[in-house]
mmCIF file of C-alpha atoms in Angstrom:
data_model
loop_
_atom_site.group_PDB
_atom_site.id
_atom_site.type_symbol
_atom_site.label_atom_id
_atom_site.label_comp_id
_atom_site.label_asym_id
_atom_site.label_seq_id
_atom_site.Cartn_x
_atom_site.Cartn_y
_atom_site.Cartn_z
ATOM 1 C CA MET S 1 0.000 0.000 0.000
ATOM 2 C CA SER S 2 1.169 3.520 -0.716
ATOM 3 C CA THR S 3 -0.103 7.085 -0.401
ATOM 4 C CA VAL S 4 0.298 10.227 -2.474
ATOM 5 C CA LEU S 5 0.933 13.773 -1.309
ATOM 6 C CA ALA S 6 -1.096 16.700 -2.660
ATOM 7 C CA HIS S 7 -1.025 17.091 -6.422
ATOM 8 C CA THR S 8 -2.765 20.080 -8.004
ATOM 9 C CA ASP S 9 -4.288 20.506 -11.481
ATOM 10 C CA LEU S 10 -2.517 17.532 -13.005
ATOM 11 C CA GLY S 11 -4.279 17.542 -16.371
ATOM 12 C CA GLN S 12 -5.120 14.486 -18.449
ATOM 13 C CA ASP S 13 -3.082 11.260 -18.678
ATOM 14 C CA HIS S 14 -0.901 12.059 -15.659
ATOM 15 C CA THR S 15 0.430 9.020 -13.781
ATOM 16 C CA ILE S 16 -0.165 9.460 -10.067
ATOM 17 C CA LYS S 17 2.892 8.711 -7.963
ATOM 18 C CA PHE S 18 1.969 7.254 -4.593
ATOM 19 C CA ASP S 19 5.139 8.258 -2.832
ATOM 20 C CA VAL S 20 4.679 7.053 0.754
ATOM 21 C CA VAL S 21 5.106 3.302 0.513
ATOM 22 C CA LYS S 22 3.952 1.257 3.520
ATOM 23 C CA THR S 23 4.291 -2.277 2.135
ATOM 24 C CA ASN S 24 6.098 -3.350 -1.024
ATOM 25 C CA GLU S 25 6.714 -7.091 -0.763
ATOM 26 C CA GLY S 26 8.587 -8.189 -3.891
ATOM 27 C CA GLN S 27 9.461 -4.567 -4.713
ATOM 28 C CA GLY S 28 6.849 -4.442 -7.500
ATOM 29 C CA TYR S 29 5.799 -0.845 -6.828
ATOM 30 C CA HIS S 30 8.169 1.845 -8.137
ATOM 31 C CA PRO S 31 7.420 5.156 -6.361
ATOM 32 C CA GLY S 32 9.618 7.154 -8.740
ATOM 33 C CA SER S 33 7.376 6.320 -11.695
ATOM 34 C CA GLY S 34 4.116 5.400 -9.914
ATOM 35 C CA VAL S 35 4.050 2.039 -11.706
ATOM 36 C CA PHE S 36 3.562 -1.421 -10.215
ATOM 37 C CA ILE S 37 5.415 -4.042 -12.257
ATOM 38 C CA ALA S 38 3.959 -7.485 -11.577
ATOM 39 C CA PRO S 39 6.609 -9.753 -10.042
ATOM 40 C CA GLU S 40 4.602 -12.905 -10.873
ATOM 41 C CA THR S 41 1.864 -14.023 -13.258
ATOM 42 C CA GLY S 42 -1.571 -14.560 -11.708
ATOM 43 C CA PHE S 43 -4.833 -12.972 -10.687
ATOM 44 C CA TYR S 44 -4.479 -9.743 -8.720
ATOM 45 C CA VAL S 45 -6.822 -7.432 -6.858
ATOM 46 C CA PHE S 46 -6.085 -3.711 -7.202
ATOM 47 C CA VAL S 47 -7.792 -1.052 -5.078
ATOM 48 C CA TRP S 48 -7.283 2.695 -5.245
ATOM 49 C CA THR S 49 -8.837 5.664 -3.483
ATOM 50 C CA ILE S 50 -8.536 9.248 -4.658
ATOM 51 C CA ARG S 51 -9.357 12.066 -2.234
ATOM 52 C CA VAL S 52 -10.141 15.593 -3.415
ATOM 53 C CA GLY S 53 -10.347 18.652 -1.155
ATOM 54 C CA ALA S 54 -13.047 21.256 -0.648
ATOM 55 C CA TYR S 55 -10.802 24.095 0.455
ATOM 56 C CA ASN S 56 -11.025 26.490 -2.483
ATOM 57 C CA ALA S 57 -13.810 28.736 -3.739
ATOM 58 C CA SER S 58 -14.354 26.526 -6.780
ATOM 59 C CA LEU S 59 -15.410 22.978 -7.518
ATOM 60 C CA GLU S 60 -12.624 20.398 -7.203
ATOM 61 C CA TYR S 61 -12.884 17.071 -8.984
ATOM 62 C CA HIS S 62 -10.823 14.304 -10.486
ATOM 63 C CA SER S 63 -11.499 11.208 -12.503
ATOM 64 C CA THR S 64 -8.808 8.534 -12.412
ATOM 65 C CA GLU S 65 -8.219 5.297 -14.252
ATOM 66 C CA LEU S 66 -6.427 2.056 -13.451
ATOM 67 C CA LEU S 67 -4.458 0.780 -16.428
ATOM 68 C CA ILE S 68 -2.723 -2.500 -17.122
ATOM 69 C CA ASN S 69 -0.262 -2.211 -20.002
ATOM 70 C CA ASN S 70 -1.954 1.021 -21.158
ATOM 71 C CA ILE S 71 -5.441 -0.557 -21.241
ATOM 72 C CA VAL S 72 -8.094 0.964 -18.958
ATOM 73 C CA TYR S 73 -9.573 -1.584 -16.532
ATOM 74 C CA GLY S 74 -11.451 0.760 -14.190
ATOM 75 C CA SER S 75 -12.218 4.375 -13.355
ATOM 76 C CA VAL S 76 -13.240 6.459 -10.342
ATOM 77 C CA TYR S 77 -14.717 9.966 -10.009
ATOM 78 C CA ALA S 78 -14.572 12.218 -6.939
ATOM 79 C CA LEU S 79 -16.133 15.698 -6.557
ATOM 80 C CA ALA S 80 -15.789 18.192 -3.684
ATOM 81 C CA PHE S 81 -18.062 21.230 -3.545
ATOM 82 C CA PRO S 82 -16.567 24.700 -2.937
ATOM 83 C CA ASP S 83 -16.237 25.957 0.617
ATOM 84 C CA SER S 84 -18.240 23.005 1.934
ATOM 85 C CA SER S 85 -15.416 21.764 4.167
ATOM 86 C CA LYS S 86 -16.408 18.295 2.997
ATOM 87 C CA ASP S 87 -13.806 16.463 1.003
ATOM 88 C CA ASP S 88 -14.817 13.649 -1.293
ATOM 89 C CA SER S 89 -13.189 10.439 -2.351
ATOM 90 C CA GLY S 90 -13.772 7.713 -4.863
ATOM 91 C CA THR S 91 -12.608 4.115 -4.589
ATOM 92 C CA GLY S 92 -12.226 1.563 -7.352
ATOM 93 C CA THR S 93 -11.511 -2.158 -7.323
ATOM 94 C CA VAL S 94 -10.258 -4.243 -10.232
ATOM 95 C CA VAL S 95 -9.607 -7.984 -10.355
ATOM 96 C CA ALA S 96 -7.498 -8.959 -13.357
ATOM 97 C CA HIS S 97 -5.095 -11.537 -14.684
ATOM 98 C CA VAL S 98 -1.645 -9.964 -14.906
ATOM 99 C CA ASN S 99 1.481 -11.438 -16.443
ATOM 100 C CA LYS S 100 4.927 -11.132 -14.903
ATOM 101 C CA GLY S 101 6.392 -7.799 -16.003
ATOM 102 C CA ASP S 102 3.030 -6.135 -16.797
ATOM 103 C CA ASP S 103 2.668 -2.477 -15.791
ATOM 104 C CA VAL S 104 -0.214 -1.421 -13.537
ATOM 105 C CA TYR S 105 -0.758 2.221 -12.627
ATOM 106 C CA ILE S 106 -3.267 4.936 -11.781
ATOM 107 C CA ARG S 107 -3.543 8.044 -13.937
ATOM 108 C CA THR S 108 -5.802 11.018 -14.305
ATOM 109 C CA HIS S 109 -8.514 10.330 -16.855
ATOM 110 C CA SER S 110 -7.495 10.380 -20.514
ATOM 111 C CA ALA S 111 -10.459 12.512 -21.652
ATOM 112 C CA HIS S 112 -11.534 14.391 -18.513
ATOM 113 C CA HIS S 113 -9.413 17.247 -17.202
ATOM 114 C CA GLY S 114 -9.664 17.303 -13.420
ATOM 115 C CA LYS S 115 -9.453 20.433 -11.305
ATOM 116 C CA GLY S 116 -7.929 21.026 -7.907
ATOM 117 C CA GLY S 117 -5.888 18.844 -5.651
ATOM 118 C CA ILE S 118 -5.557 15.155 -5.017
ATOM 119 C CA LEU S 119 -4.894 14.982 -1.289
ATOM 120 C CA SER S 120 -3.378 12.565 1.165
ATOM 121 C CA GLU S 121 -2.599 13.250 4.799
ATOM 122 C CA GLY S 122 -3.639 12.279 8.300
ATOM 123 C CA PHE S 123 -7.312 13.185 7.837
ATOM 124 C CA GLY S 124 -7.724 10.987 4.757
ATOM 125 C CA ARG S 125 -5.495 9.162 2.330
ATOM 126 C CA SER S 126 -5.333 8.695 -1.386
ATOM 127 C CA SER S 127 -3.969 5.201 -1.803
ATOM 128 C CA PHE S 128 -3.170 2.340 -4.158
ATOM 129 C CA ALA S 129 -2.872 -1.316 -3.166
ATOM 130 C CA GLY S 130 -2.621 -4.612 -4.958
ATOM 131 C CA TRP S 131 -2.162 -8.247 -4.049
ATOM 132 C CA LYS S 132 -1.984 -11.577 -5.847
ATOM 133 C CA ILE S 133 -4.852 -13.968 -5.117
ATOM 134 C CA ASN S 134 -3.488 -17.099 -6.836
#
């Protein structure tokens, strides 16, 4: 599992780097690139949560996608209303067969430009986790 610090106005197709790594058995996750490279072939579960803040005077929102070898397997949308003091988050889960050496990563949506920050801190984390189930 890993967490990401605040990113602001990332634009489309931006790989999200989850830079606080808690567990990385097999060293498959590469925080410098934000990419998980499968150490073994098998079925995996991937879960990610994206948190957006409600601290500015405008709407903040992000849509993110989970990709395996540049193919979209899932997407999540989160929207925080201005000055509401209520952040929002979206969580996605994907179960997929992955081959050894395949790339798995989270990026901002390819056709939807998000706005505002993706947050992660003590009050709520943006995170990415994956594990092999067979």
